[in-house]
Short mmCIF file of C-alpha atoms in Angstrom, two decimals:
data_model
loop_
_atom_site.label_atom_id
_atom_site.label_comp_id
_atom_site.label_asym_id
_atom_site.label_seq_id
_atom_site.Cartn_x
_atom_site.Cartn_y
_atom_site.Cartn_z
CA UNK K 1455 0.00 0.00 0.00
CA UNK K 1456 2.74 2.22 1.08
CA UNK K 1457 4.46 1.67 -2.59
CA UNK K 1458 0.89 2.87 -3.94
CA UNK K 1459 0.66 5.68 -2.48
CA UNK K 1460 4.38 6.33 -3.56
CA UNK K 1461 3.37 6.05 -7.21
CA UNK K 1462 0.67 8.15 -6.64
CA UNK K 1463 2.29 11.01 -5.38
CA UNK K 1464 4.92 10.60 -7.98
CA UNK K 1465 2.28 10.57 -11.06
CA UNK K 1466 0.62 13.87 -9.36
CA UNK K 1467 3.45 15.62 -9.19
CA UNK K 1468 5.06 14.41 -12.51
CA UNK K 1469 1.64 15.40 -13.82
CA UNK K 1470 1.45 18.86 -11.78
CA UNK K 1471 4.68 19.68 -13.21
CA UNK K 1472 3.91 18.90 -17.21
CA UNK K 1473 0.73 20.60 -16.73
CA UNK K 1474 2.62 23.62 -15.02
CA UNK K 1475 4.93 23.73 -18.03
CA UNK K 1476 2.41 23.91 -20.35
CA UNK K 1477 -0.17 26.32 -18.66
CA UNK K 1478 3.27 28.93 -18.98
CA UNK K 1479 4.01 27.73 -22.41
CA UNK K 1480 0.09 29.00 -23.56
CA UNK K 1481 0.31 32.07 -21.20
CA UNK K 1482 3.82 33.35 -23.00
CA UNK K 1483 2.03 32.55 -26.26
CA UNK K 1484 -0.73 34.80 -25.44
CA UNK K 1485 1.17 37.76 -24.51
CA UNK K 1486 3.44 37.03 -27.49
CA UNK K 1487 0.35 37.90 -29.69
CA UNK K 1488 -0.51 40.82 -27.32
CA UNK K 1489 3.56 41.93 -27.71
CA UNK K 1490 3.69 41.62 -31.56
CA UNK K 1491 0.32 43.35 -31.71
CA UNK K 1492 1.87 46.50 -29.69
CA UNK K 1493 5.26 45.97 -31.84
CA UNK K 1494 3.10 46.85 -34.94
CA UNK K 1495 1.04 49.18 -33.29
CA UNK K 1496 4.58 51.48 -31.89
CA UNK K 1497 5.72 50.77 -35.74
CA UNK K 1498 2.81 52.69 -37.05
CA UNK K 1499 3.48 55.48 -34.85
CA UNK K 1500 7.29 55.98 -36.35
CA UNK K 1501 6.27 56.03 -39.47
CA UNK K 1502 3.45 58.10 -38.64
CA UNK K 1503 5.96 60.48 -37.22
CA UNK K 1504 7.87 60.25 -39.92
CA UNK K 1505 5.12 61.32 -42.38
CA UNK K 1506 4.40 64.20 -40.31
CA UNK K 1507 7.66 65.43 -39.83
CA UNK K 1508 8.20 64.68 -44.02
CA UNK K 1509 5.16 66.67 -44.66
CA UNK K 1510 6.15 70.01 -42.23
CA UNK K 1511 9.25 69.63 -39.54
CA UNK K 1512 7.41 71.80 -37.20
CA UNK K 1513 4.93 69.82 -36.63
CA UNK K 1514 6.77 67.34 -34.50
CA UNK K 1515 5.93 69.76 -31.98
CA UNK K 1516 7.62 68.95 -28.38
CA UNK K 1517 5.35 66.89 -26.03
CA UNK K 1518 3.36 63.80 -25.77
CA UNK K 1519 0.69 63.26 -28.49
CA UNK K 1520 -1.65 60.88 -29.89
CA UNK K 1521 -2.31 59.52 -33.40
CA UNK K 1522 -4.50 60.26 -35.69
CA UNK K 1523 -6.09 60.62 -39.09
CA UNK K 1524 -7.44 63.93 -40.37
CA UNK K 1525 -11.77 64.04 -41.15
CA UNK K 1526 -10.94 66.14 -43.79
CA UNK K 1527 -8.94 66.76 -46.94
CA UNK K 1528 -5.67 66.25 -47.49
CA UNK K 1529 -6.30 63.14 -45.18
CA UNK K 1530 -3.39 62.07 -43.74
CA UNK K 1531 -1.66 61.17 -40.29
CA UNK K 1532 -1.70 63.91 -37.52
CA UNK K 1533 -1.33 64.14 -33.93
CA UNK K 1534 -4.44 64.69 -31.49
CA UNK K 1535 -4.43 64.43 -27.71
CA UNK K 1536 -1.65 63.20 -25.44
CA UNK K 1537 -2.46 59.73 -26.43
CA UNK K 1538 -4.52 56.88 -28.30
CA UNK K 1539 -6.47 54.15 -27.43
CA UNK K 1540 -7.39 50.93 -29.55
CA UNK K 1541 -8.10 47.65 -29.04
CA UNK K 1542 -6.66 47.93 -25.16
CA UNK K 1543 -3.26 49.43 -26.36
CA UNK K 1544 -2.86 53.03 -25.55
CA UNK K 1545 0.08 54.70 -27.81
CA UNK K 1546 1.81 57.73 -26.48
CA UNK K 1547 4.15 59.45 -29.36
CA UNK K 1548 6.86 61.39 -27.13
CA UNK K 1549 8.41 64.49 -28.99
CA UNK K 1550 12.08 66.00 -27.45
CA UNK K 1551 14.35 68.27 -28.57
CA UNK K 1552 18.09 66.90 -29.68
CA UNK K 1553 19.03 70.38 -31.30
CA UNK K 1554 17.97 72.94 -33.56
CA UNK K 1555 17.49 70.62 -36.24
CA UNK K 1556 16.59 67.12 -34.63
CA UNK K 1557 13.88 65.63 -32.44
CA UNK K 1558 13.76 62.04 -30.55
CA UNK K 1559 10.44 60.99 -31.00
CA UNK K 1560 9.99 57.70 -28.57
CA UNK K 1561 6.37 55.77 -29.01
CA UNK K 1562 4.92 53.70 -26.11
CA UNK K 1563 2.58 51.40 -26.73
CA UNK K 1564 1.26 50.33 -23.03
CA UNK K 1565 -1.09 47.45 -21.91
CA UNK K 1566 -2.60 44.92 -19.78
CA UNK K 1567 -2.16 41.45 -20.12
CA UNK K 1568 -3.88 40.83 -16.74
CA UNK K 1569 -5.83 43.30 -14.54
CA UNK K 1570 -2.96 44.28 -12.42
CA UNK K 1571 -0.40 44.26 -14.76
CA UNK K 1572 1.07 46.74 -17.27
CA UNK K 1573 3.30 45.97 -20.46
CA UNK K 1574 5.26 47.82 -22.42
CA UNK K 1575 7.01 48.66 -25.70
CA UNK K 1576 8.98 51.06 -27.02
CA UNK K 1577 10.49 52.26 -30.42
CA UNK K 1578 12.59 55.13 -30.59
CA UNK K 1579 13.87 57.39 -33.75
CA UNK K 1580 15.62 60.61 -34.28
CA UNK K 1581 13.97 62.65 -37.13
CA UNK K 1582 16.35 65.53 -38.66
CA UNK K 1583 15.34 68.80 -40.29
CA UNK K 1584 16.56 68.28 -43.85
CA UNK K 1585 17.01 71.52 -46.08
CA UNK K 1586 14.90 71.66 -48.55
CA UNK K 1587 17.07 72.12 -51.80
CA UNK Y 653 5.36 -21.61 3.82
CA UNK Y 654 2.05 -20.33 3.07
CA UNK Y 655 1.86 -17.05 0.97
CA UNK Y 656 -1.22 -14.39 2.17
CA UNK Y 657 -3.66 -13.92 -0.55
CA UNK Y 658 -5.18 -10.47 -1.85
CA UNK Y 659 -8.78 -10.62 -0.12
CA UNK Y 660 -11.92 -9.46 -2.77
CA UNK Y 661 -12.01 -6.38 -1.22
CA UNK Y 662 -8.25 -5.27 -1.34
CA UNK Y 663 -8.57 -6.18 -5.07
CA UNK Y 664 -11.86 -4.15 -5.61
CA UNK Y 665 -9.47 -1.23 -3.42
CA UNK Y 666 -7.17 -1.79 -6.23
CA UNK Y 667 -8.90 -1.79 -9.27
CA UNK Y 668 -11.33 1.61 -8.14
CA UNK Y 669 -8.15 2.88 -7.18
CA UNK Y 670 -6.07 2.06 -10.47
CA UNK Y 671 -9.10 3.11 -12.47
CA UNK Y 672 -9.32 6.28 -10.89
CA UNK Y 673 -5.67 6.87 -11.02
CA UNK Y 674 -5.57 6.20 -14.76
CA UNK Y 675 -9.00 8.03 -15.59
CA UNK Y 676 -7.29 11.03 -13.87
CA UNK Y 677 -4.49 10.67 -16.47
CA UNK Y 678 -6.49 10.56 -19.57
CA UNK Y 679 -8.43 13.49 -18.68
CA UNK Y 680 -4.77 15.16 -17.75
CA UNK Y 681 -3.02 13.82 -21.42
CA UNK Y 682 -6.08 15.16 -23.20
CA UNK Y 683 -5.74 18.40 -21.26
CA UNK Y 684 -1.83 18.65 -22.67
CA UNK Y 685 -2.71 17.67 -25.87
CA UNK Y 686 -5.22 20.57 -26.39
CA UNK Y 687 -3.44 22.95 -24.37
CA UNK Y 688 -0.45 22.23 -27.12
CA UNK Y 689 -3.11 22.60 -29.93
CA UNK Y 690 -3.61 25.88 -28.56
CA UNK Y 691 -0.14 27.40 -28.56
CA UNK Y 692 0.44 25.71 -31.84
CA UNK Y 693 -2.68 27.24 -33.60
CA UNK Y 694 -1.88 30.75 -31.60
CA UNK Y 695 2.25 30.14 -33.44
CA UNK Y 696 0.28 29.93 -36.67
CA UNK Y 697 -1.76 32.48 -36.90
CA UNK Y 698 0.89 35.20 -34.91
CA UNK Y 699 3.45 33.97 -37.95
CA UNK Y 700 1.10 34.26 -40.89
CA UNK Y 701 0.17 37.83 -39.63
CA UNK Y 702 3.76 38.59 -38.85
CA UNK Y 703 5.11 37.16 -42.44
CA UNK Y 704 2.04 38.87 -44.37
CA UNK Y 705 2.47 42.00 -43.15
CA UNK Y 706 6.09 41.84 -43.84
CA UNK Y 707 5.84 41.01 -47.27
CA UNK Y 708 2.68 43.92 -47.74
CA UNK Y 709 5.73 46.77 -46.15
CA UNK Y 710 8.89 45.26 -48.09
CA UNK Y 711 6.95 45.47 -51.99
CA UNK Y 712 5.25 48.71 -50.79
CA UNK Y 713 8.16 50.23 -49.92
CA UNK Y 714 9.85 49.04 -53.40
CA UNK Y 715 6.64 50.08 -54.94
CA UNK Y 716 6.34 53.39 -57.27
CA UNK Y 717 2.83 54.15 -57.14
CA UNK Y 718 -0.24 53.14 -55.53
CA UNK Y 719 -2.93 52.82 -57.85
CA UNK Y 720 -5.83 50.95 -55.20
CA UNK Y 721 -6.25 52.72 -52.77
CA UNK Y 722 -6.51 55.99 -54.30
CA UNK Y 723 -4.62 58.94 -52.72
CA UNK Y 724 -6.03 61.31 -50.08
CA UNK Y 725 -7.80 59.05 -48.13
CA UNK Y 726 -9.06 56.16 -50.44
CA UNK Y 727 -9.53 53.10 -48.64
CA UNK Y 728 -10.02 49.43 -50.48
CA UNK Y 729 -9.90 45.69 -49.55
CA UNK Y 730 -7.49 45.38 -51.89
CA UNK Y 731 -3.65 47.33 -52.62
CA UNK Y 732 -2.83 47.66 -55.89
CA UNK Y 733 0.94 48.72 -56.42
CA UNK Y 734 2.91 49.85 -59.77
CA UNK Y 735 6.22 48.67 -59.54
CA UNK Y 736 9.84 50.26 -61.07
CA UNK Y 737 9.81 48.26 -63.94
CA UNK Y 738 5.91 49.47 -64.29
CA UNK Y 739 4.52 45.85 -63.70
CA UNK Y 740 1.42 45.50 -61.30
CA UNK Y 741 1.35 43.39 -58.03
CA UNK Y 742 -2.42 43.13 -56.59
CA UNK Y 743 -2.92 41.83 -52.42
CA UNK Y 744 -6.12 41.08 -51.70
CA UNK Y 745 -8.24 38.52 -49.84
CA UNK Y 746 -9.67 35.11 -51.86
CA UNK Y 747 -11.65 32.99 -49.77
CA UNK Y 748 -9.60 33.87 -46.58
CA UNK Y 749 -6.40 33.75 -47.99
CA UNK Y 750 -4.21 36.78 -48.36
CA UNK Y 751 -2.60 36.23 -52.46
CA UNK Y 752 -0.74 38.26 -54.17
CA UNK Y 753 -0.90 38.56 -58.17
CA UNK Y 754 2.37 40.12 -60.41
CA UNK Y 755 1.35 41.34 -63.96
CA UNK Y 756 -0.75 38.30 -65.64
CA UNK Y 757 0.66 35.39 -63.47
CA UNK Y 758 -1.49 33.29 -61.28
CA UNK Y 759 -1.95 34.71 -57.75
CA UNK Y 760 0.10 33.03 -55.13
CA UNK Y 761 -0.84 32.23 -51.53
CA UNK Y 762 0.83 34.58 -48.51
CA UNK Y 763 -0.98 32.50 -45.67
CA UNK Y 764 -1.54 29.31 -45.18
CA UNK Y 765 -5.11 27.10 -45.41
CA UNK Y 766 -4.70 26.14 -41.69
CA UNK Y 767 -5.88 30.57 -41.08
CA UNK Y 768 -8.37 32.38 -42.77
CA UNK Y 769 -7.64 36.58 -43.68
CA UNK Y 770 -10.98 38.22 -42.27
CA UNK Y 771 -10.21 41.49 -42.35
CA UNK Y 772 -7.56 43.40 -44.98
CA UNK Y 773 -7.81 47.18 -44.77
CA UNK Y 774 -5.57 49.71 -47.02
CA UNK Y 775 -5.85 53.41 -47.04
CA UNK Y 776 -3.82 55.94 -48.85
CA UNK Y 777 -3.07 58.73 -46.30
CA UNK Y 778 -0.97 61.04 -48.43
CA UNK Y 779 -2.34 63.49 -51.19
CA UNK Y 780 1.23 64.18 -52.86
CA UNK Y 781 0.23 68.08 -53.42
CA UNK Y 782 -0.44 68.90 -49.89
CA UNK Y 783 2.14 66.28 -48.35
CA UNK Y 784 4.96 67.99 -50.69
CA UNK Y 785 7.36 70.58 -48.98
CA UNK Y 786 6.77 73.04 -51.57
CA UNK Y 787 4.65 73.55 -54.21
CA UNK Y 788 4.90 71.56 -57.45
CA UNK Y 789 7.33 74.02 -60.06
CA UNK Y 790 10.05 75.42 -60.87
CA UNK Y 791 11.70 76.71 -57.57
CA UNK Y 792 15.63 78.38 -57.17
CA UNK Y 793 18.02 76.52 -55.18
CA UNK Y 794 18.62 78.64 -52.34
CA UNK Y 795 21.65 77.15 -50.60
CA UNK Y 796 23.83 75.59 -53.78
CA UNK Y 797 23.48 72.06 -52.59
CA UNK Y 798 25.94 70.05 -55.35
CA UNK Y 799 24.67 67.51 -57.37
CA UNK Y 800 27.89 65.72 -57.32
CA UNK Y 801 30.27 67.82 -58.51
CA UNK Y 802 27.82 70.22 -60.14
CA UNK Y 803 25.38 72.49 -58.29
CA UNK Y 804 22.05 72.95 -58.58
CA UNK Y 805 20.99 76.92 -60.46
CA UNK Y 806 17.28 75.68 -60.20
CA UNK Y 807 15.01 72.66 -59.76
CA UNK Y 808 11.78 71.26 -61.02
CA UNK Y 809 10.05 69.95 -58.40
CA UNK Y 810 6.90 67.63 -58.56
CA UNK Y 811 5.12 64.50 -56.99
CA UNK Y 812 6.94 62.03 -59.18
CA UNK Y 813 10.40 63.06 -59.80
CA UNK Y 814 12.66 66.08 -59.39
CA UNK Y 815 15.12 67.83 -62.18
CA UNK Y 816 17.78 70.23 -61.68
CA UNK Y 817 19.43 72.41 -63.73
CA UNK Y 818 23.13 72.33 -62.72
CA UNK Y 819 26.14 74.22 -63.36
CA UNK Y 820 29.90 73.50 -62.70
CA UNK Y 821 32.41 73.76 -60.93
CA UNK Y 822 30.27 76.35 -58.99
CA UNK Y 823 27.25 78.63 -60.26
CA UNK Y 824 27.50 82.20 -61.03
CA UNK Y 825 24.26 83.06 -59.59
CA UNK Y 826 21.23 80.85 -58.59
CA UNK Y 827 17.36 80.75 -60.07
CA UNK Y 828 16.46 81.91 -62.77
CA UNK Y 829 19.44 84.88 -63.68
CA UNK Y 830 21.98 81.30 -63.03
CA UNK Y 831 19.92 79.46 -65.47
CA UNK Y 832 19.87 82.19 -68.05
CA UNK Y 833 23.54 82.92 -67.99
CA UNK Y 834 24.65 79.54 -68.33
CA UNK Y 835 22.12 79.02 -71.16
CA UNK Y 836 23.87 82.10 -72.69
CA UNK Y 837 26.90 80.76 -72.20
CA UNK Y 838 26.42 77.05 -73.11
CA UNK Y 839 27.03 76.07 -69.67
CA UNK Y 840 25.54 73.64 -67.97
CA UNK Y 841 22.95 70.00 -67.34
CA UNK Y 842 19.78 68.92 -66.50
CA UNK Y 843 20.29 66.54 -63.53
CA UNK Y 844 18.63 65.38 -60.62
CA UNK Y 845 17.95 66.81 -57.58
CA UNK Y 846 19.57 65.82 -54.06
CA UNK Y 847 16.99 66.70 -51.89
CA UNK Y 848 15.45 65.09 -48.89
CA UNK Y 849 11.47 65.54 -49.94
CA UNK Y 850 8.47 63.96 -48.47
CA UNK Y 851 6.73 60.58 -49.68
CA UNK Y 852 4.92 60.15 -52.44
CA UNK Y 853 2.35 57.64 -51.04
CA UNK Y 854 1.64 56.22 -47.29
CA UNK Y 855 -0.46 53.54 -46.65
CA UNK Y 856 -1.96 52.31 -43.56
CA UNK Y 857 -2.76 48.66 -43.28
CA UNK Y 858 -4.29 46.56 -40.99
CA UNK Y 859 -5.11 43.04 -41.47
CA UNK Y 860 -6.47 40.27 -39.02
CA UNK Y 861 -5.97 36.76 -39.29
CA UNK Y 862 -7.74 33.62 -37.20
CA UNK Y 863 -8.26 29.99 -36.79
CA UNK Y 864 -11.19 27.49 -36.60
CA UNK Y 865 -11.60 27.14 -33.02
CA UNK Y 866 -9.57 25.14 -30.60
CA UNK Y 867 -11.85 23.17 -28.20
CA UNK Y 868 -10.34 22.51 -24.65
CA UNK Y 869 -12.36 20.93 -21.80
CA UNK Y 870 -14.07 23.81 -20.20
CA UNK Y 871 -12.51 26.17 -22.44
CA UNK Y 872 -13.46 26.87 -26.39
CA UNK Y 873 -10.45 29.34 -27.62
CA UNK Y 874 -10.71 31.41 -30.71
CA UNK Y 875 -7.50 32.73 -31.64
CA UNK Y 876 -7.20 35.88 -33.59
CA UNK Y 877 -4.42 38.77 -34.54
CA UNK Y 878 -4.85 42.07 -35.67
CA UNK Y 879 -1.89 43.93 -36.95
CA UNK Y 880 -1.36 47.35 -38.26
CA UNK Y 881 1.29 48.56 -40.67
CA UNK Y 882 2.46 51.64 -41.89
CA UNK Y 883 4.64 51.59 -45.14
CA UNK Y 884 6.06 54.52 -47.34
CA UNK Y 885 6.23 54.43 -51.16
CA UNK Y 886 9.51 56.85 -51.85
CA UNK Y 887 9.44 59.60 -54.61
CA UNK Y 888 11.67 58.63 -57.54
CA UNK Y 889 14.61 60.66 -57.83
#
C-alpha cells in the first residue's frame, strides 16, 4: 500500500509539473500575440511620425501626443491628444528636442495582459530637419 | 510456507483505485494535448500575420505608385501597387487567404489554409500636393546644394520626380538669372535633384488573421491577430 501511495504522489506531481509547463508555455504565447500586436502598433506610430515630420518639420511639436487621421482633406496622419487608445493598447508618441534641427520621438505602446499588470514597448527614432534644396 | 492472498475487497481497493488513477491521467493527457493545440494554432496564426504583413511593407516600400487605394484618403480591400519596372502586383483577400498577383501570373498564396484573412484594410493617407514641402514648379536653389560635382541653379520639383538644372564647378548666380547665364553661355545640365522631400504615397494597413476554433475541456479558444502597418512608397529621384 505504502508503494501505492508512492506512485501516486509521484504521477501527481510528474503530472502537476507537465501541466505547469504547459499552462506557462500558452500564457507566454498569449502575450506574445498581445507583444507583436503592440510591436506593430509602436511601428505605425514611427512612421506616422515620420510622415508628419516629411510633410512640415514643425509639426513634431515637443510633447506627448496621440495619433490620428485627419476628417478632412488632405487626409493624412496627424497628432491629437496626449495619447490613443485601440483595441486595449494606448500609444503615447513622445516628442524631445536633440538640437535645432533634430527631435527624438519615442512611441509607447502600453497594456494589460492581466488586470494588475502593465506591459510595455517602445520604439525610438531621431527625425532631422533636412534643407529643402 | 504459506503465501497471504489479496482478499476481494483489497482487489476491488485496487482496481477503483487504479481506475481512478488512470481516468485522472487521460483526462490530464487530453488536457496537454489541447493545451499544445492551442499554442500551436496561436504560433500559426501570430506567424502568418507577422510574415504577411512583412511582405505587404517590403513590396510597398519598393513600390512606385499606388494605384488601389486611391490617394487622399481612399480606402479598399485590396492594394494595388505599380512597380519600377511598371509591372502591377495586386494583395487582396480570396476565400480567406491573403494572395498576391504580379502582372498576368497566377496569384500566389501569402498564408496558409490552416488561417483564414478576415479582415484586410488599405488606405492611402498622403495626397502628394499637400504632403509635398513646396509647391509643385520650378523653384531656385537657395543654398547651392551640389549635385555631385555640379550644383544645382534651379530645380523642377513635382510628386513624381525632381530635375535640376546644374552648373559646374560652382554657379554664377542661382534661379532663374543662373539658369539664363549659363544658357547664354552654353554652360551647364539637366540633372537630378539631391533633396530630402516627403513621400509620395503612405499607406496604412491593418489586417487580421484567425483559426477554426480550438476546443479545450471547459474552455473553447478562438484565436485571432490584428496587426497594423504603416509603409512609405519613396518619390523617384
Amino acid at each position: 500500500m505504502v508503494e501505492i501511495l508512492f506512485a501516486i504522489a509521484a504521477m501527481v506531481i510528474l503530472i502537476s509539473a507537465v501541466s505547469g509547463l504547459t499552462t506557462m508555455i500558452e500564457k507566454m504565447a498569449t502575450e506574445m500575440t498581445m507583444e507583436m500586436q503592440a510591436i506593430t502598433i509602436a511601428e505605425e506610430g514611427v512612421q506616422a511620425s515620420i510622415s508628419i515630420g516629411d510633410r512640415a518639420f514643425s509639426a513634431l511639436a515637443i510633447g506627448a501626443h496621440g495619433l490620428a487621421i485627419s476628417a478632412t482633406s488632405p487626409i493624412m496622419y496627424i497628432y491629437s491628444g496626449a495619447s490613443d487608445t485601440a483595441n486595449g493598447f494606448t500609444r503615447t508618441i513622445t516628442i524631445s528636442s536633440v538640437d535645432a534641427d533634430t527631435v527624438k520621438v519615442d512611441v509607447t505602446v502600453t497594456w494589460h495582459p492581466e488586470p494588475n499588470r502593465t506591459a510595455t514597448v517602445q520604439e525610438q527614432i531621431l527625425l532631422t530637419d533636412w534643407a529643402f534644396i | 510456507m504459506r503465501r497471504r492472498a489479496f482478499t476481494i475487497i483489497e482487489i476491488i481497493l485496487y482496481v477503483a483505485l487504479l481506475a481512478t488513477i488512470v481516468g485522472m491521467l487521460m483526462v490530464f493527457l487530453l488536457n496537454i494535448l489541447a493545451r499544445e493545440s492551442k499554442i500551436m494554432t496561436i504560433m500559426e496564426v501570430n506567424q502568418n500575420a507577422r510574415f504577411a504583413l512583412e511582405k505587404l511593407d517590403a513590396t510597398i516600400r519598393n513600390s512606385k505608385d499606388a494605384t488601389t487605394p486611391t490617394d487622399n484618403g481612399g480606402t479598399s480591400n485590396s492594394l494595388s501597387l505599380t512597380m519600377p519596372d511598371s509591372s502591377t502586383i495586386v494583395f487582396q483577400v480570396t476565400n480567406g487567404v491573403l494572395t498576391m498577383k504580379q502582372g498576368a501570373a497566377a496569384a500566389v498564396p501569402l498564408t496558409s489554409a490552416s488561417v483564414k484573412v478576415s479582415n484586410l484594410t488599405f488606405t492611402n493617407l498622403v495626397d502628394p500636393t499637400a504632403h509635398a514641402r513646396t509647391a509643385p514648379g520650378w523653384v531656385p536653389c537657395n543654398d547651392g546644394q551640389h549635385n555631385g560635382s555640379w550644383y544645382c541653379v534651379i530645380c523642377h520639383v513635382s510628386d513624381q520626380k525632381d530635375y535640376c538644372w546644374d552648373h559646374y564647378p560652382a554657379y554664377v548666380s542661382s534661379g532663374w538669372l543662373g539658369l539664363l547665364l549659363d544658357l547664354l553661355l552654353g554652360k551647364g545640365k539637366l540633372g537630378s535633384c539631391l533633396q530630402a522631400t516627403a513621400a509620395k504615397s503612405v499607406i496604412r494597413m491593418s489586417i487580421t488573421v484567425s483559426a477554426p476554433p480550438t476546443t479545450i475541456p471547459g474552455n473553447n479558444f478562438f484565436s485571432s491577430i490584428t496587426l497594423y502597418g504603416s509603409s512609405t512608397i519613396p518619390r523617384q529621384n
